[in-house]
Coordinates of C-alpha atoms and ligand atoms in Angstrom, one line a residue:
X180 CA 40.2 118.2 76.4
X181 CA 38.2 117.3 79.9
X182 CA 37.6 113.1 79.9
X183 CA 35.3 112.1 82.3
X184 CA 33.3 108.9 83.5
X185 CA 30.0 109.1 84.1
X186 CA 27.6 106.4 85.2
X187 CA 24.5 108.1 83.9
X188 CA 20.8 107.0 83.1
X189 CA 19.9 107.5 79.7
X190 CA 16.2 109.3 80.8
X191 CA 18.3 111.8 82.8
X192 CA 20.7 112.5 80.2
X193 CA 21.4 116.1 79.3
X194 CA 23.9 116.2 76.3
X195 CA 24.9 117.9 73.0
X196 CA 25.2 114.4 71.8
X197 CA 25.2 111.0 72.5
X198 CA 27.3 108.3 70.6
X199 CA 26.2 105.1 70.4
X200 CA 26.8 101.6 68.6
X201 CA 25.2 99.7 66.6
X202 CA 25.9 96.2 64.7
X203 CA 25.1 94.9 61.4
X204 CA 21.8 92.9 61.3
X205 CA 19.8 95.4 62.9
X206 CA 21.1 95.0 66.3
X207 CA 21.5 97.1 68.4
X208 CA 23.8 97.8 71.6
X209 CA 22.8 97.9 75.1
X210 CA 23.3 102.1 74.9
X211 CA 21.2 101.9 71.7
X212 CA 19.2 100.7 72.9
X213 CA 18.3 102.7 75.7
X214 CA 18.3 105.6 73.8
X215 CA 16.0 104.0 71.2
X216 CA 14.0 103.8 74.0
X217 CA 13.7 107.1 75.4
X218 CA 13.5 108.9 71.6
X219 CA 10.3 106.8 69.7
X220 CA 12.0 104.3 68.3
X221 CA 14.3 106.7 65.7
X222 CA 17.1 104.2 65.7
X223 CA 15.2 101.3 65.3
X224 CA 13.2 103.4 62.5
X225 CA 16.0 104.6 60.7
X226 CA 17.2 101.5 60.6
X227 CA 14.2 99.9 58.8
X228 CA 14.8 102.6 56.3
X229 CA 18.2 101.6 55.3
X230 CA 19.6 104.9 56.4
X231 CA 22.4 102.9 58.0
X232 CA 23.3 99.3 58.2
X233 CA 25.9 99.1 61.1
X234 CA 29.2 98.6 58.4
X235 CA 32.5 99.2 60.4
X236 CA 32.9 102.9 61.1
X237 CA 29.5 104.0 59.2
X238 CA 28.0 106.9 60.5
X239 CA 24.7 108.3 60.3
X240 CA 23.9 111.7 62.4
X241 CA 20.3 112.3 64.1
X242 CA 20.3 115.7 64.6
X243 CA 17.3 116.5 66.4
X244 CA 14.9 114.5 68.9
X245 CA 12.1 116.4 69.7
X246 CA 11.4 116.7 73.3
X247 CA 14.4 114.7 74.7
X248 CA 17.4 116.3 76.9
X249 CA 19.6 114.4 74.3
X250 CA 20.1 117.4 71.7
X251 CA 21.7 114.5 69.1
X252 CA 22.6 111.2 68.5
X253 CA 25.4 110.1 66.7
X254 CA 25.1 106.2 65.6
X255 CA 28.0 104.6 64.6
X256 CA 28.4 101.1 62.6
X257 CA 30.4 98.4 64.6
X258 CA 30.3 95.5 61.6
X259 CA 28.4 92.1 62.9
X260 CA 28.5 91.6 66.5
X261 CA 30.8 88.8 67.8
X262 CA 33.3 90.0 65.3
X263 CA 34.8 93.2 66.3
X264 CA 38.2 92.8 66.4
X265 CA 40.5 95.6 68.2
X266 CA 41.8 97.2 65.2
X267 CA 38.3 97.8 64.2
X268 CA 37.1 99.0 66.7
X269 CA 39.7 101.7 66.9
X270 CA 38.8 102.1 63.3
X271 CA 35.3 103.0 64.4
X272 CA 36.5 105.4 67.2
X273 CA 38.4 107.3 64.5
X274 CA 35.2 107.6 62.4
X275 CA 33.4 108.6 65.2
X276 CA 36.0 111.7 66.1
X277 CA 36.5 112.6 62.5
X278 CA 32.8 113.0 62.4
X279 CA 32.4 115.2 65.4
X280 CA 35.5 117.0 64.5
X281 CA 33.6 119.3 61.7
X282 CA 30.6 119.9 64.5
X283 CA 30.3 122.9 66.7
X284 CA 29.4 120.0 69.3
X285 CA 30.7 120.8 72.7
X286 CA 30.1 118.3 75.2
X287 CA 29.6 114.6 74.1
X288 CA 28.6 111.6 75.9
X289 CA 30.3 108.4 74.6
X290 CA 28.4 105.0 75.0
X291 CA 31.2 102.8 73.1
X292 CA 32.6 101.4 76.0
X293 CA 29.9 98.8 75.9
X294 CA 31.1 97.5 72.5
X295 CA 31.8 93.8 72.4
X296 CA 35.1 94.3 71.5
X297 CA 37.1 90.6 71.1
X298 CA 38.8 89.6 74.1
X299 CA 38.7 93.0 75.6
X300 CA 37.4 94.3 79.1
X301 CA 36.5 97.7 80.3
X302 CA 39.5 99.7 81.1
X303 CA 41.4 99.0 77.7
X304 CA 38.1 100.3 75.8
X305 CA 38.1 103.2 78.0
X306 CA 41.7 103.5 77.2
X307 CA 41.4 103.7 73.8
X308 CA 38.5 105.9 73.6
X309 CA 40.6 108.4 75.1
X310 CA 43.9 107.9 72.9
X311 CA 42.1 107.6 70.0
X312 CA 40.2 110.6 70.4
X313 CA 42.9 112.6 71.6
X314 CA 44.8 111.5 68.5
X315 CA 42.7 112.7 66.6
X316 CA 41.9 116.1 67.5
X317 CA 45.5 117.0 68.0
X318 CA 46.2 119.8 65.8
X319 CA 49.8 121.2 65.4
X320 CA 49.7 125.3 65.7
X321 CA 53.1 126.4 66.7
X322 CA 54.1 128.0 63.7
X323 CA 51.1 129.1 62.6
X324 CA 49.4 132.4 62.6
X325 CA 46.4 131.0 64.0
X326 CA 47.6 129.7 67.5
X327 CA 44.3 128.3 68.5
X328 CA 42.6 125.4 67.3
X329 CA 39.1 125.5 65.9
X330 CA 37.9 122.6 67.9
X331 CA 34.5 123.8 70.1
X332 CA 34.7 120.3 71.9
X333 CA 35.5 120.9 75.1
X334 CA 34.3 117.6 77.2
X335 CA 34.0 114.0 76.5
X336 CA 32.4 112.4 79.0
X337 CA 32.8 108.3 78.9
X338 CA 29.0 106.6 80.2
X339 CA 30.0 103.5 82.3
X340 CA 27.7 100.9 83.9
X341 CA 27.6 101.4 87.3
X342 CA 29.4 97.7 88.1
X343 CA 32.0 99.2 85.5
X344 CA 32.6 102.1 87.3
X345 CA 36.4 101.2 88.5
X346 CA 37.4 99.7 85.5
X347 CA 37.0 102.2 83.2
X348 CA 38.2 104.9 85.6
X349 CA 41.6 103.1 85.4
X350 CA 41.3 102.7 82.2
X351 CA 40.7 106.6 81.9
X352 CA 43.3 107.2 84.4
X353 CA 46.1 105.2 82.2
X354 CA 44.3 106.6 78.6
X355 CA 44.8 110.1 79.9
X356 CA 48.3 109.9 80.8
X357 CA 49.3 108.0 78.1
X358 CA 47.3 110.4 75.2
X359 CA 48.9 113.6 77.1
X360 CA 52.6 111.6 76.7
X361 CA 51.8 111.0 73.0
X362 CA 50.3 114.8 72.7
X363 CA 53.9 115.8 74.0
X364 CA 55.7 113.4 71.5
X365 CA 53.8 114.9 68.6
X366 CA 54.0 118.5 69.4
X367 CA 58.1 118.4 69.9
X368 CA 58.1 115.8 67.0
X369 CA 56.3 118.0 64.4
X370 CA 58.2 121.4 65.4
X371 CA 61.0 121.9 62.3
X372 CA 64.2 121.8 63.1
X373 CA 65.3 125.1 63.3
X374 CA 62.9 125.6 66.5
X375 CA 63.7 122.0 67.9
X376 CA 67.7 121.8 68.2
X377 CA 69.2 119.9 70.8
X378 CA 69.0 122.6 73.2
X379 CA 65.3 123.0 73.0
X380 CA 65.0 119.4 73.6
X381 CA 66.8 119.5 77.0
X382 CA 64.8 122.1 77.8
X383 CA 61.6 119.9 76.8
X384 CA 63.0 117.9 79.6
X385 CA 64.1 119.9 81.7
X386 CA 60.7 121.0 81.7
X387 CA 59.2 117.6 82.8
X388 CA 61.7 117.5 85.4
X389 CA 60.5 120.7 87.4
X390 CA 56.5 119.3 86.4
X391 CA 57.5 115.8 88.6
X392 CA 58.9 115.7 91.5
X393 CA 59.9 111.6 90.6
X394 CA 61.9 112.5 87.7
X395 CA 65.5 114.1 88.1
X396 CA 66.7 115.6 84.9
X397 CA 70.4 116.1 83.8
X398 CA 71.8 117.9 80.5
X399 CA 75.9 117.0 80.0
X400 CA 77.3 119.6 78.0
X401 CA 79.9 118.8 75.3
X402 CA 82.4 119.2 77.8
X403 CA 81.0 116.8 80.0
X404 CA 80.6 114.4 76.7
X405 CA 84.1 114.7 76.2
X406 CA 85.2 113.9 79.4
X407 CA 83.0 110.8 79.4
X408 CA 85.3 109.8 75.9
X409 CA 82.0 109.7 74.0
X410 CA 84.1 110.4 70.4
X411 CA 81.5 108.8 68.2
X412 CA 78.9 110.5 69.6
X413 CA 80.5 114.2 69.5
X414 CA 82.1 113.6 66.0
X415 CA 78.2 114.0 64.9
X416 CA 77.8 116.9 66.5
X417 CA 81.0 118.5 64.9
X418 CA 79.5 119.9 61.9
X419 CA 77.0 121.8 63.5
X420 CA 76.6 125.0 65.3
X421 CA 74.2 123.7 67.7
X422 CA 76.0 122.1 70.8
X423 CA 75.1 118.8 71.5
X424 CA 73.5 117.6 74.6
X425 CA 73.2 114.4 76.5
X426 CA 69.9 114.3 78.2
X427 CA 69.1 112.3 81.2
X428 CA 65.7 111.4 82.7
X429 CA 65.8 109.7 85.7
X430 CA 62.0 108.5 86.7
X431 CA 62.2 107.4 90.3
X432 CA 58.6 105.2 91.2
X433 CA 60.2 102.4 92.6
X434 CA 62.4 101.3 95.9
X435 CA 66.3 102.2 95.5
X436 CA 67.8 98.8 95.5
X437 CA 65.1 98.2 92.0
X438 CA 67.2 97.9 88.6
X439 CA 66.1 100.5 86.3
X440 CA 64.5 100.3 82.7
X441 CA 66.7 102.5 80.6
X442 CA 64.9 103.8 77.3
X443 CA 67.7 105.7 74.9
X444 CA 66.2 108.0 72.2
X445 CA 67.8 109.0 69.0
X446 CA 67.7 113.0 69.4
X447 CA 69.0 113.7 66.0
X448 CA 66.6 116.9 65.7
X449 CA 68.0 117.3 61.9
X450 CA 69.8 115.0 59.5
X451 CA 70.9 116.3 56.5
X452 CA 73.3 113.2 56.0
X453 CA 76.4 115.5 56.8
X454 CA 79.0 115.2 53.8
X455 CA 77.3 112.2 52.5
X456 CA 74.5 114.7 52.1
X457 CA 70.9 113.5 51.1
X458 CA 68.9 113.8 48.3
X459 CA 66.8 117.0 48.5
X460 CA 63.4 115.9 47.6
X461 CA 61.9 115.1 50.6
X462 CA 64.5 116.3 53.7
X463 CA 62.5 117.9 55.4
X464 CA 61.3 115.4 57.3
X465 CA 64.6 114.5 58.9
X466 CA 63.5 117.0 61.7
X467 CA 61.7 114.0 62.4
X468 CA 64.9 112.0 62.7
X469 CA 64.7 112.6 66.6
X470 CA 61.4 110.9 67.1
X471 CA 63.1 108.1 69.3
X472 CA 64.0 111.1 71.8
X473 CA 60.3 112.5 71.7
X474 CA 59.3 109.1 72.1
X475 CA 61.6 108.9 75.5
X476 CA 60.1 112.5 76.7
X477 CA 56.5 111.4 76.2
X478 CA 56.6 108.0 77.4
X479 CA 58.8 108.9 80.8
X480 CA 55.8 111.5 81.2
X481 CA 53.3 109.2 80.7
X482 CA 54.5 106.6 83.3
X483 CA 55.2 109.7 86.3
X484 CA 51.3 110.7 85.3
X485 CA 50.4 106.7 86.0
X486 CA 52.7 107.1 89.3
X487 CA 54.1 103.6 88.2
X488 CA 56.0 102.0 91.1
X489 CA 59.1 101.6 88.6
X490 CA 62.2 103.1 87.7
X491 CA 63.3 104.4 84.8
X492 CA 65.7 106.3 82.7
X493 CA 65.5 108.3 80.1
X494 CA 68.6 108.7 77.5
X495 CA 68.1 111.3 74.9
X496 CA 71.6 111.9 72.9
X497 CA 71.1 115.0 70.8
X498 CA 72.5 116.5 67.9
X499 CA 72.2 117.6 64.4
X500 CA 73.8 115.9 61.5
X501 CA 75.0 118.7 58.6
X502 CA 77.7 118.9 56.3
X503 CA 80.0 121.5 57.0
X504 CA 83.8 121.9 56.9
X505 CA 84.3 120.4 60.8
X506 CA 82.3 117.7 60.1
X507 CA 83.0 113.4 59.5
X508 CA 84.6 112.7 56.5
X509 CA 84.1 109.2 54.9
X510 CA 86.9 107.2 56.1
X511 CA 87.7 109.4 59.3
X512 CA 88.0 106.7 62.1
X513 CA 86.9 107.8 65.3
X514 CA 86.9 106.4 69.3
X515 CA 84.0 105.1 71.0
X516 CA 83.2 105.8 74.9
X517 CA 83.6 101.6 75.0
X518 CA 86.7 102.0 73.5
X519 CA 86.2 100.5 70.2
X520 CA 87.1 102.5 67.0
X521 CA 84.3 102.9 64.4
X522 CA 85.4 104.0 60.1
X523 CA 82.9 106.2 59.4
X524 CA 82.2 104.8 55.8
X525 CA 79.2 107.0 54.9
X526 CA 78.5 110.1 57.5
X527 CA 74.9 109.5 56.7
X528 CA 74.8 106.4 59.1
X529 CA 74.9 108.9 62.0
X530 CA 72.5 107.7 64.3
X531 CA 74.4 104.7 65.2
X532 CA 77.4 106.7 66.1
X533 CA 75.4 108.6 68.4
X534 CA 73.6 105.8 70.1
X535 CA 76.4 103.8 70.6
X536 CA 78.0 106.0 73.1
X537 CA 74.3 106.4 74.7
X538 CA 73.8 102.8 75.3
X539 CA 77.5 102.5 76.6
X540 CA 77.0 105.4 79.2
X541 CA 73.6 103.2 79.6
X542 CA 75.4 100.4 81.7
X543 CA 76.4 102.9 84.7
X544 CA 72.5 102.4 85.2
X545 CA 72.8 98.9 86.6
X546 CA 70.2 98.2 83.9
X547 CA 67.1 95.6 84.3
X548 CA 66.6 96.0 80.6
X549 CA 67.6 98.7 77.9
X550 CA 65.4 99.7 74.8
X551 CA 66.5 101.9 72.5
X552 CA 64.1 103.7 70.0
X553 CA 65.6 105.4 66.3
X554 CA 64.6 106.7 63.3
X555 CA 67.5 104.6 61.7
X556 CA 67.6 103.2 58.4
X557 CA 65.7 104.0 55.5
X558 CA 66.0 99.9 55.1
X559 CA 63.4 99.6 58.0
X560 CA 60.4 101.5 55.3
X561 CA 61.7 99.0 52.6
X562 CA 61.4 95.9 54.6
X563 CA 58.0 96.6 56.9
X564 CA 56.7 100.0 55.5
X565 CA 54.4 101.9 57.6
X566 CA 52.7 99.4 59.4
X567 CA 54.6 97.8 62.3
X568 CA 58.1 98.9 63.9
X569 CA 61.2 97.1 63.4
X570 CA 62.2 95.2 66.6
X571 CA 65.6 93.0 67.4
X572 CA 67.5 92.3 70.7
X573 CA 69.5 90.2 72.4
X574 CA 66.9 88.6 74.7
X575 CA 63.8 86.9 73.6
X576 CA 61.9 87.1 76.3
X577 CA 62.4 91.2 76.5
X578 CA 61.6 90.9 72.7
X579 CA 58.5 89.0 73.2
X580 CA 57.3 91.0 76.0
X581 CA 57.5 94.6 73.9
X582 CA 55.6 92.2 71.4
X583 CA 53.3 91.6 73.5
X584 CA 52.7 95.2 74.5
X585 CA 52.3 96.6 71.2
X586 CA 49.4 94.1 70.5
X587 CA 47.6 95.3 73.6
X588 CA 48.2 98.8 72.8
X589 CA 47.9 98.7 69.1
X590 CA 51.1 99.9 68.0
X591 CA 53.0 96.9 66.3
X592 CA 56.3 95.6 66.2
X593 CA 58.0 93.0 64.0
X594 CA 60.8 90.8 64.9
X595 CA 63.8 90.9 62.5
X596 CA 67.1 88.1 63.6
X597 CA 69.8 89.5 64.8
X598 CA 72.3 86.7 64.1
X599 CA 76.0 86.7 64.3
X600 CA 76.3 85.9 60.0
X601 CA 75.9 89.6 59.5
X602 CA 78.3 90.7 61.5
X603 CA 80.3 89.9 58.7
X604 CA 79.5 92.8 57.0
X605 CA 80.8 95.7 59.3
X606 CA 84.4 94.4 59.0
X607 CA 87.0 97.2 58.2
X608 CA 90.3 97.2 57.1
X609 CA 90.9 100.3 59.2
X610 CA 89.0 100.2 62.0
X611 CA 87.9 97.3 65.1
X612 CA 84.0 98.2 62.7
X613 CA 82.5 100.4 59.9
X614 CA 79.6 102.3 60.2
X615 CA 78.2 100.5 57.6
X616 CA 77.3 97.3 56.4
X617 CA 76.5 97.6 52.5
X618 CA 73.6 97.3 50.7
X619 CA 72.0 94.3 51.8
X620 CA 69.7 94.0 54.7
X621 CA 70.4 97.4 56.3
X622 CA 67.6 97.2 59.5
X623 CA 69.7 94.4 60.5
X624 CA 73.0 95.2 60.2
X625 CA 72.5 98.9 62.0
X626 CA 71.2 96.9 64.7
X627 CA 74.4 94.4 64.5
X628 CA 76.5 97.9 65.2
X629 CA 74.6 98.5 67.9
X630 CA 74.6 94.9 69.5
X631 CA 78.4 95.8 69.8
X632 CA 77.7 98.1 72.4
X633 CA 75.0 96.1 73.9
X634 CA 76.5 93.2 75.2
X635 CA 76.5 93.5 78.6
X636 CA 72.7 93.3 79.6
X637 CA 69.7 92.5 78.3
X638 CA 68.6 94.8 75.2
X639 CA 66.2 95.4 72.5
X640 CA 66.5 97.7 69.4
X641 CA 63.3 99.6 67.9
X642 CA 63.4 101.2 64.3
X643 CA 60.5 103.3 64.0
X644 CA 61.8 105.0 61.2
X645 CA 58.4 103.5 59.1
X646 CA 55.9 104.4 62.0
X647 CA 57.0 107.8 64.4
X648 CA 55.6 110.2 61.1
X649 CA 53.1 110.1 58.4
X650 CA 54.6 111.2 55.3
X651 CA 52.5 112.5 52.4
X652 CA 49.2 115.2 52.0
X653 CA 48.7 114.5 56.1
X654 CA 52.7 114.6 57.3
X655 CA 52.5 114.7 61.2
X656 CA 54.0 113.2 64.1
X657 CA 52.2 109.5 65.0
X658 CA 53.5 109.5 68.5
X659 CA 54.7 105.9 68.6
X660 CA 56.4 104.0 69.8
X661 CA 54.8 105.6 72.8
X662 CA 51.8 103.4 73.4
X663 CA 53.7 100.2 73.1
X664 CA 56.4 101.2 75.8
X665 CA 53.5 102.4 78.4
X666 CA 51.9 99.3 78.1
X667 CA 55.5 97.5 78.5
X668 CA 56.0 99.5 81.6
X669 CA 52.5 99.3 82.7
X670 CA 53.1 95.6 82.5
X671 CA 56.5 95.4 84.2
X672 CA 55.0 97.9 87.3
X673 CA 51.9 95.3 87.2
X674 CA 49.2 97.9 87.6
Ligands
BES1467 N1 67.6 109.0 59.8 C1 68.1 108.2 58.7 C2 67.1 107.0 58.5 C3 65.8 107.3 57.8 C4 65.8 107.6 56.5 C5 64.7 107.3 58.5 C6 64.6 107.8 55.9 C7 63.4 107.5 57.9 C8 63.4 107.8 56.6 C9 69.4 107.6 59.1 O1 70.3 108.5 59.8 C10 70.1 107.3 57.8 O2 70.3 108.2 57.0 N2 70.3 106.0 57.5 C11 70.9 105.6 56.3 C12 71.9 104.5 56.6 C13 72.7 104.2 55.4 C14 73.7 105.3 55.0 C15 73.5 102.9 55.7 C16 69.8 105.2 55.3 O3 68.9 104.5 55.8 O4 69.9 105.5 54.2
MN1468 MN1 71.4 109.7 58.4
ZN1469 ZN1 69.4 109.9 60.9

């Protein structure tokens, strides 16, 4: 898809379509009404008839104006003015897209950017525009006879004020990158597990690596695992036939001497539970189980398309989790890379095993901060659902600033404590700590593991095992945590 800005009167406009907003009450926007204007009145008229009464994300198609260069017009509902929050507006983009979706619409001129949108300037609507859109039209056709989508749009072009010009070509600047990092998450994401192994995801990187010459890329082997002493990690891997890998992304946009932020990935690209072996009914999605890795390839893109004048590293451990005669046992007690022993209680709770050797190797970064992002406990759907990710950390004001970012960009997070009572629970008899910590409150005490290995710098755990995939009639990919961790990075570069 081609996004542009354009800074174009409405009597000179030559389009397929127009979009523009209007609000309950019979008011218009400024773009509506300029192209009320210019077309005798329709809006206004159609309007008087009740054909549409401005509702959130209503739609009402005009599809033609006689003797106007503006072939249609598409006139979408905002709700009453002064109250358009972000989520609905967003919620009014995706009616918009879904709408033009089903055309054979080719070029479109979007007006939305002049929404009064609460507390909101410019170059975030701009922004969102462009991720929304591009969210929506994403269609997955790898594996599919038919390789091409049936889109016909081809261009979106975004109409600007002239005084708005700048702002909203940041804002498409920043939109682009980041929809093309989330377009990257989903694709790899979505692709089942027998096409995305481990190997294909260092090649996924490796890829990014030769596409920027700011980010350095670097696969260890399980050899090279091994030598590091990563047992926890590589006992994971032992049941399967794919080799594991541990991928590096090194993002160079800032001066030498600046401290990195490290993002580590879960890259579990298939988790059948290994001898504690899931239920059937509904496994297939743990391809998705490496989300937190796609998450790390999309969002390290995303920033080197920005140019941000950061650094950053990328950890993706990879492996696949499957039963097999090789593999953990419950009660096998294996050796971390920081030295402490881990019982392996139930070989289900893999993703801690592999992380925790990931966010050890983590420290040789001379970290500013780490995040790490995981598809890790069924717990997290139980306590927050679909709706926001888990967050917890050692550092408030790390947690507070991802927060922050997800707000901007839309993409939620909710705190859970991280305090030193549940701790408690991953005592073993056998071991210096169990995998596992029972029943009761299982987001937080995955995250306890991982605080283990975490103690050395400042660090903040994401669960998106609720929020990277949409289960159900519509299963895909969502992308996230993506547009939280730009914005966090966007922030930190302060661009
Ligand atoms: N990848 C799963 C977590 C998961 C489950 C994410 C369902 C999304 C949907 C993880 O490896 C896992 O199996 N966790 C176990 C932990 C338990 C054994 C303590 C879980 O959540 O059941
Ligand atoms: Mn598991
Ligand atoms: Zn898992």
């Amino acid at each position: 898809m081609d996004y542009s800005i354009e800074t174009l009167a409405f009597d000179k406009l030559e389009t397929d379509c127009v979009i523009v907003g209007i609000y309950e009450n019979k008011q218009l926007s400024p773009s509506a009404e300029s192209v009320d204007k210019i077309s005798q009145g329709v809006i206004t008229q159609l309007i008087e008839r009740g054909d549409i009464k401005g509702k959130n994300a209503e739609i009402l198609w005009i599809n033609y104006i006689p003797n106007s260069p503006i072939k249609r017009i598409l006139i979408v509902g905002l709700g009453e003015k002064g109250k358009l929050t972000a989520k609905l507006y967003r919620k009014a983009l995706s009616s918009t897209i879904t709408a033009l979706k089903s055309t054979s619409i080719k070029t479109v001129n979007c007006t939305l950017i002049d929404s009064d949108v609460n507390d909101k300037e410019t170059s975030w609507k701009t922004r969102q525009i462009v991720e929304r859109f591009n969210d929506a039209i994403y269609q997955y056709q790898e594996t599919k006879s038919e390789k091409e989508p049936k889109l016909t749009l081809k261009k979106i072009q975004i109409n600007a004020l002239a005084v708005e010009k700048e702002r909203a070509a940041i804002g498409l600047k920043y939109g682009v990158a980041i929809a093309r990092g989330i377009e990257l998450t989903k694709f790899v994401a979505d692709l089942p597990g027998n096409v995305c192994t481990p190997t294909f995801l260092a090649e996924q990187a490796k890829e990014i690596g030769n596409n920027f010459s700011k980010i350095d890329v670097d696969v260890l082997e399980e050899n090279d695992i091994e030598a590091l002493g990563m047992g926890s990690f590589l006992s994971v891997s032992r049941g399967s036939r794919q080799p594991a890998k541990l991928i590096v992304l090194n993002y160079q946009g800032g001066t030498k001497e600046s401290k990195p932020v490290v993002i580590v990935g879960k890259g579990l690209t298939f988790d059948a539970g290994g001898i504690s072996l899931k239920p059937g009914a509904g496994m297939d999605e743990m391809k998705y189980d490496m989300c937190g890795g796609a998450s790390v390839l999309g969002t390290l893109k995303a920033a080197a398309e920005m140019n941000l004048n950061i650094n950053i590293v990328g950890i993706i451990p990879s492996s696949e989790n499957m039963p097999d005669g090789d593999a953990n046992k419950p009660g096998d007690v294996v050796t971390s890379m920081a030295g402490l022993t881990i019982e392996i209680l139930n070989t289900d709770a893999e993703g801690r095993l592999i992380l925790c050797d990931a966010l050890t190797y983590a420290e040789k970064f001379n970290p500013e901060v780490v995040i790490d992002l995981a598809t890790l406990t069924g717990a997290c759907l139980v306590a927050l659902g679909r709706v926001p990710s888990g967050i917890l950390g050692n550092d408030d004001d790390l947690c507070n600033d991802l927060i922050s970012a997800g707000e901007t960009a839309c993409d939620s997070l909710w705190r859970l404590p991280l305090w030193d009572e549940y701790q408690e629970q991953l005592k073993s008899n056998f071991a210096d700590l169990a995998n596992i910590g029972g029943r009761d409150a299982g987001t937080i005490t995955a995250a306890c593991f991982l605080s283990r290995f975490t103690e050395d710098y400042r660090w903040a755990h994401l669960d998106i095992a609720g929020t990277a995939w949409r289960t159900g009639a519509n299963k895909g990919a969502t992308g996230r945590p993506v547009p939280l961790l730009s914005q966090y990075l966007i922030d930190k570069a302060g661009a």
